[in-house]
Coordinates of C-alpha atoms and ligand atoms in Angstrom, one line a residue:
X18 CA 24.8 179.0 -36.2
X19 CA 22.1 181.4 -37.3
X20 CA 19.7 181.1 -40.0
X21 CA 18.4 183.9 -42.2
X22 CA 15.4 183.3 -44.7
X23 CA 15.9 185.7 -47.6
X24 CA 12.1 186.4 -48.8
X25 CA 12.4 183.9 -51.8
X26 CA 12.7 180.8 -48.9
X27 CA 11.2 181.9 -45.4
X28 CA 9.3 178.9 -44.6
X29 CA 11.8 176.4 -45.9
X30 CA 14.4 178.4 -43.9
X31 CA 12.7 178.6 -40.8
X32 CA 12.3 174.3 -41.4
X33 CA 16.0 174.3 -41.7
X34 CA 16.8 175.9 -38.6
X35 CA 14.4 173.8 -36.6
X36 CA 16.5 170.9 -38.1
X37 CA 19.6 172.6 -37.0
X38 CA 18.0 171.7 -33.1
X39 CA 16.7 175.6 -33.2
X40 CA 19.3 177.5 -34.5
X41 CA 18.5 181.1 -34.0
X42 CA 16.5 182.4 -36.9
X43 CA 15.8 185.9 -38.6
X44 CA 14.2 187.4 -41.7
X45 CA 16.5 190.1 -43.0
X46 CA 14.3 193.7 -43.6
X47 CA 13.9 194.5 -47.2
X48 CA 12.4 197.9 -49.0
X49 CA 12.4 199.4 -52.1
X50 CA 14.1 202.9 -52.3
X51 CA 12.0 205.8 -54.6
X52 CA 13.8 204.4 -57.6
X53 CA 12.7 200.9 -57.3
X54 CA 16.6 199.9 -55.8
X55 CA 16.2 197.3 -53.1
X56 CA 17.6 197.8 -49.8
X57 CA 18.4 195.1 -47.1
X58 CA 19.2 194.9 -43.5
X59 CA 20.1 191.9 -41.6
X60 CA 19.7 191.9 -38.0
X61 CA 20.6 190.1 -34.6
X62 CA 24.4 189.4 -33.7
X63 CA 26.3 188.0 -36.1
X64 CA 29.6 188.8 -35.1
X65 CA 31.8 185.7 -35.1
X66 CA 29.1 183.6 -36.1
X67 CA 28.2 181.1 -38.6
X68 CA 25.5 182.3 -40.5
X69 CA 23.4 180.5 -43.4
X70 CA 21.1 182.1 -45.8
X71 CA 18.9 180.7 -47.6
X72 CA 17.2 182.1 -50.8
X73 CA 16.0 180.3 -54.0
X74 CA 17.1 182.7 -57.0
X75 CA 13.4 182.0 -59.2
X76 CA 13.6 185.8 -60.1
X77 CA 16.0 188.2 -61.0
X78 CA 15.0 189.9 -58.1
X79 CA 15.4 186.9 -55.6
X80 CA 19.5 186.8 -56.9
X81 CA 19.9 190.1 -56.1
X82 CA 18.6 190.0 -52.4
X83 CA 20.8 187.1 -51.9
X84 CA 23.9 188.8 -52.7
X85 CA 23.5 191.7 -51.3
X86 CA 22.4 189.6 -48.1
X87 CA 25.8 188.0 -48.6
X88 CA 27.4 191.4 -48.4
X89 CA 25.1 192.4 -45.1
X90 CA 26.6 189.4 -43.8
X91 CA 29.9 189.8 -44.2
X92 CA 29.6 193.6 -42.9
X93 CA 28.2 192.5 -39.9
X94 CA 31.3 190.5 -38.9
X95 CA 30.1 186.9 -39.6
X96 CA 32.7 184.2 -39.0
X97 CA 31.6 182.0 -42.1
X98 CA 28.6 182.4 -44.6
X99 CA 27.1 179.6 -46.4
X100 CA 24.6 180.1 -48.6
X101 CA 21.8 177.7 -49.3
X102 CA 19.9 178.2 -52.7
X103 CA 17.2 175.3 -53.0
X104 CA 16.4 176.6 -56.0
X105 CA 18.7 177.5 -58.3
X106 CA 17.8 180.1 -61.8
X107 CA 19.6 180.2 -64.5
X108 CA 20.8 176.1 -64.2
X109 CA 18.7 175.0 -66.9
X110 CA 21.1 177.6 -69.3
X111 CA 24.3 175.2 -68.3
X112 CA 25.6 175.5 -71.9
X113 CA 26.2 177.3 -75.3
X114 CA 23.4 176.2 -77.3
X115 CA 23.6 178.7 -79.6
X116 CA 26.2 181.0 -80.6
X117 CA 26.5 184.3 -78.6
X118 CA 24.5 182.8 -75.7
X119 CA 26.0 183.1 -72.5
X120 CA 26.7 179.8 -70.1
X121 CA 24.2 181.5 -67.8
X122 CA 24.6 179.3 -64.4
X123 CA 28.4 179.6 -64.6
X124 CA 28.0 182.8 -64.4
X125 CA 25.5 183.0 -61.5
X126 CA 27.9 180.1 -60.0
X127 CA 30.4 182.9 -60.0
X128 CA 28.2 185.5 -58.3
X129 CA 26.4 183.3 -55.9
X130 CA 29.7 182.3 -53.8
X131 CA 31.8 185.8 -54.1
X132 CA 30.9 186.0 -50.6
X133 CA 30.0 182.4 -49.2
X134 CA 32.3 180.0 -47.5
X135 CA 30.5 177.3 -49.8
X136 CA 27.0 176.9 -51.5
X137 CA 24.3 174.2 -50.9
X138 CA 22.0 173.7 -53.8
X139 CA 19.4 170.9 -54.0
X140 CA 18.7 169.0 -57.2
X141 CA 20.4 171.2 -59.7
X142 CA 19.2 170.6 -63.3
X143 CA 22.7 168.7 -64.0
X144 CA 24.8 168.1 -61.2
X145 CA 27.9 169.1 -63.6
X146 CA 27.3 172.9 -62.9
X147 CA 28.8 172.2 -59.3
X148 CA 32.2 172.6 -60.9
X149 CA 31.3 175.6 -61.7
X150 CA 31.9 176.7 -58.0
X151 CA 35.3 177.6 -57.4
X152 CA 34.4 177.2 -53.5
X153 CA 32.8 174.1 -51.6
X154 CA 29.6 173.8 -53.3
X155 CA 27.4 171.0 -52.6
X156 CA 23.8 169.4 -53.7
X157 CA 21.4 168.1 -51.8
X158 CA 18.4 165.6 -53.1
X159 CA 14.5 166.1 -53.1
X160 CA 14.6 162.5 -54.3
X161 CA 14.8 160.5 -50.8
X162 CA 11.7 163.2 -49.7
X163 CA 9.6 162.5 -52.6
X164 CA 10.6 158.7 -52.4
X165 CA 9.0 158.6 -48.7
X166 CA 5.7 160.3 -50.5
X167 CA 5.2 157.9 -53.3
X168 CA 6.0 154.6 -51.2
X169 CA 2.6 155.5 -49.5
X170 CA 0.9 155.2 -52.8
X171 CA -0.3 152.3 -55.2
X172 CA 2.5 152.9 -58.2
X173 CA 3.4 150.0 -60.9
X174 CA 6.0 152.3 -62.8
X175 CA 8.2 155.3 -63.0
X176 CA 8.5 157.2 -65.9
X177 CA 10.7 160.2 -67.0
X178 CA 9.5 163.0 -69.5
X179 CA 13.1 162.9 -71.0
X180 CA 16.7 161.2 -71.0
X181 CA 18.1 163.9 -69.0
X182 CA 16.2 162.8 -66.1
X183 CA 17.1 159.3 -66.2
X184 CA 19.9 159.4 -63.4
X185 CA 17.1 161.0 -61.4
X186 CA 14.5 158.4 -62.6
X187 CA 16.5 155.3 -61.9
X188 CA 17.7 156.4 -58.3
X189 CA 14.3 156.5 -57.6
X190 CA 13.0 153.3 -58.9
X191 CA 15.6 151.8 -56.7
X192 CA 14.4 153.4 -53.5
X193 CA 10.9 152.6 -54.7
X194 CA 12.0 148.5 -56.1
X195 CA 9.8 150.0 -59.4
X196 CA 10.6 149.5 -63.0
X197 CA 10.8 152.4 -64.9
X198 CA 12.1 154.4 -68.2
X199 CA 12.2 157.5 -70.2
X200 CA 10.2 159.0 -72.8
X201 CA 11.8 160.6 -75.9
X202 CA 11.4 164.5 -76.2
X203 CA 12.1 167.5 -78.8
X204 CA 11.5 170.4 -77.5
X205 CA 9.8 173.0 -79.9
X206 CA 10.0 176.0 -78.1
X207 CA 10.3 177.2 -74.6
X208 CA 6.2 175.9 -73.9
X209 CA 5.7 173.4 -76.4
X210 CA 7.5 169.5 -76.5
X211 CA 6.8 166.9 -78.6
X212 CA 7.1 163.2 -77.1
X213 CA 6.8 159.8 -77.7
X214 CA 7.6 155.7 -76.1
X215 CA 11.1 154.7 -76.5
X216 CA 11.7 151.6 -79.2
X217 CA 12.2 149.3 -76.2
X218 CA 9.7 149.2 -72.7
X219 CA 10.7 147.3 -69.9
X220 CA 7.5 147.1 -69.2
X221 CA 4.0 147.7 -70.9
X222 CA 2.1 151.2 -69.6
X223 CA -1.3 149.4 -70.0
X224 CA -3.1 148.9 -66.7
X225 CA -0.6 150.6 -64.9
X226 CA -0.5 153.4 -62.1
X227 CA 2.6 155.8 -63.4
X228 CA 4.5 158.5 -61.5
X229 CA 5.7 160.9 -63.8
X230 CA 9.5 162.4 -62.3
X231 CA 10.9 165.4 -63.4
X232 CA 13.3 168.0 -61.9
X233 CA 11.2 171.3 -62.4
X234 CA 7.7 171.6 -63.9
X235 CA 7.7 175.2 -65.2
X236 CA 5.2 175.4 -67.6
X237 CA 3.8 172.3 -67.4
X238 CA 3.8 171.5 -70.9
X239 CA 6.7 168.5 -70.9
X240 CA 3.9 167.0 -67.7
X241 CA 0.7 167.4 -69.8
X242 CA 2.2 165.7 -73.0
X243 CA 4.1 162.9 -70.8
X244 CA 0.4 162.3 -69.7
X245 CA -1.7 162.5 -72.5
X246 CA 1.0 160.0 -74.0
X247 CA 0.8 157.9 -71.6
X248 CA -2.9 157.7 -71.1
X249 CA -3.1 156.8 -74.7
X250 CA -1.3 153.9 -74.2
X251 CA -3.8 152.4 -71.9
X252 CA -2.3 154.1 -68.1
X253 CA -5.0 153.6 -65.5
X254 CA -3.4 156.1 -62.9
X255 CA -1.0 159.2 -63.6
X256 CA 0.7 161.3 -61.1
X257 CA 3.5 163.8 -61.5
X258 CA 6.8 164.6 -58.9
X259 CA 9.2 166.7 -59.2
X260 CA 11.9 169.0 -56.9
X261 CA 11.5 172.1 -58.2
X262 CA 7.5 173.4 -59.2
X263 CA 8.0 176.6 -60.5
X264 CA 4.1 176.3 -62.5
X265 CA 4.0 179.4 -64.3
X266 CA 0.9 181.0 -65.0
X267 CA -1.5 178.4 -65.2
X268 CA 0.3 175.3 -65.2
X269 CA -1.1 173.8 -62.1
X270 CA -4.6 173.8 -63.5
X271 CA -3.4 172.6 -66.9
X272 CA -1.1 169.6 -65.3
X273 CA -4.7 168.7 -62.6
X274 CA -6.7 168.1 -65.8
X275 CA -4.5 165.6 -66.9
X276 CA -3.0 164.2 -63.6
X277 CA -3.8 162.8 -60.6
X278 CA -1.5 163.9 -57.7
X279 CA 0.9 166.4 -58.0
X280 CA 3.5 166.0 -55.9
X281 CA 7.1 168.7 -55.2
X282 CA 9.4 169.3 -52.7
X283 CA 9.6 172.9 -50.8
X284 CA 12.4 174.2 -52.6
X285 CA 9.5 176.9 -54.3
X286 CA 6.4 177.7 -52.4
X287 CA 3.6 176.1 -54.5
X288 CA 0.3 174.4 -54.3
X289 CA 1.9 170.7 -54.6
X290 CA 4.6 171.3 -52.0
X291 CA 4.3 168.1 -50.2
X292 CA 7.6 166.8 -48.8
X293 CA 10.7 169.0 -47.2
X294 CA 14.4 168.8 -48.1
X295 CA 14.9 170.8 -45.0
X296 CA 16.2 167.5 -43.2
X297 CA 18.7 167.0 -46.6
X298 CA 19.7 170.4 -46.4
X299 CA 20.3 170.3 -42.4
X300 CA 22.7 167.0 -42.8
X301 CA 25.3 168.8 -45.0
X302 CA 25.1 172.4 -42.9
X303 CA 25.8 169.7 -40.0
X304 CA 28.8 168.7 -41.4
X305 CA 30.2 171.5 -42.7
X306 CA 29.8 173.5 -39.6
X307 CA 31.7 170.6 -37.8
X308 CA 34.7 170.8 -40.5
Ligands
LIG17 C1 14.0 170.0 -68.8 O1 14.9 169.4 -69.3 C2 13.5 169.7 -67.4 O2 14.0 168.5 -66.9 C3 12.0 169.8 -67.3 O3 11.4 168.7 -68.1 C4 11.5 171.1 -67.9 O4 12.2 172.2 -67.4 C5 10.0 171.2 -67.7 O5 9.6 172.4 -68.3 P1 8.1 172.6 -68.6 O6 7.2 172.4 -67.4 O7 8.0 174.1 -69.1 O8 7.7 171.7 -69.8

């Protein structure tokens, strides 16, 4: 099997082909033609192989190196493709909100695995947009990585910034034996949320070292109101984990002025990027290479 790192993932590619016992590995060459068109070129021999490639799609940019690697791939005679996206744009837009909006992660869906053999994603923002794949398409976890960081540390309770996170919230408080619950939030625009305690806590947030879990932290804002809440009601420690740090602009900053430790997996390059789901990403190449 060979492994290429499409610019977006390098490192976290080059930690998935060391977990594949040292698969061969390679970083496809990319320019921009005079007119700003991008231009790939994969090499080594990939003729009759299985090839992975792995590229988050952050940017606009990022999705269109991957499917034009896709397309290098195939040209060069590959046996199978699978493509790994640890990071996956557009999966927050998984429905119609509005009319004349698009269902914007179908759609990449779509695009993504026109030339894969199947698609491994990690932590998409609801697992329901894997039937969107009309091939194999599966999702690995940054939970069990970030559940191995936070077992190291003092934590009383778990807390998610909204109800969409619970799933993710609870599976961790079981790894972790931690209560935990989610906050209530109304989002007011695409930087600002407004937040507050459920009607019911398990327990009370007074005295208590919180982890804050989320599944991206893009601006920051839903982390630096989930704090400020919760240091009002009396938190002594506050830390923040999530898969997927995108921290736009100056969100880092903002979120260490209000937080403790900031803890994400690799799936982005990013100051907090503290735990790998190379390993999780490995297991399921592993088994659908051997299938
Ligand atoms: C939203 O539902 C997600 O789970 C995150 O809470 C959200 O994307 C975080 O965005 P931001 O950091 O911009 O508040």
């Amino acid at each position: 099997m060979h492994v290429i790192g499409g610019t977006a993932s390098t490192a976290l590619a080059e930690r998935i082909s060391r977990e594949l016992g040292g698969a061969p590995f390679g970083i496809p060459f990319t320019k921009r033609f005079p007119d700003d068109e991008m231009y790939v070129r994969v090499g080594g021999r990939l003729e009759g192989e299985d090839v992975v490639i792995v590229q988050s799609t952050r940017t606009d940019n990022d999705f269109l190196e991957l499917i034009l690697l896709e397309d290098a791939v195939r040209e060069a005679g590959a046996r199978r493709t699978f493509v790994v996206v640890p990071y996956f744009g557009y999966a927050r837009q998984d429905r119609r909100f509005f009319p004349g909006e698009p269902v914007s992660a179908r759609t990449l869906c779509h695009h993504v695995e026109l030339d894969a053999d199947a698609v491994v994603t990690v932590d998409l923002h609801s697992s329901q947009t894997l039937t969107q794949f009309t091939k194999p398409a599966y999702e690995a976890s940054g939970i069990p990585a970030i559940a191995r960081l936070l077992a190291e540390r003092s934590l009383d309770l778990l807390v998610s910034p909204d109800k969409g996170g619970v799933d993710r919230v609870r599976r961790m408080a079981q790894l972790l034996d931690k209560p935990w619950f989610a906050l209530e939030k109304r989002r007011i625009d695409s930087e600002h949320v407004e937040l507050s305690l459920p009607s019911t806590l398990p327990v009370t947030v007074e005295g208590k070292n919180v982890a804050l879990i989320d599944d991206v932290i893009s601006t920051g804002g839903t982390i630096v109101e989930a704090a400020k809440l919760l240091r009002k009601k009396g938190a002594l420690g506050i830390s923040a984990a999530c898969t997927h740090g995108l921290f736009l602009k100056d969100a880092f900053e903002r979120i260490k002025a209000v937080v403790g430790d900031v803890y994400s997996t690799d799936t982005l390059g990013n100051p907090a990027e503290k735990a790998s789901v190379a390993p999780d990403i490995a297991q399921i190449l592993q088994r659908l290479v051997a299938g």
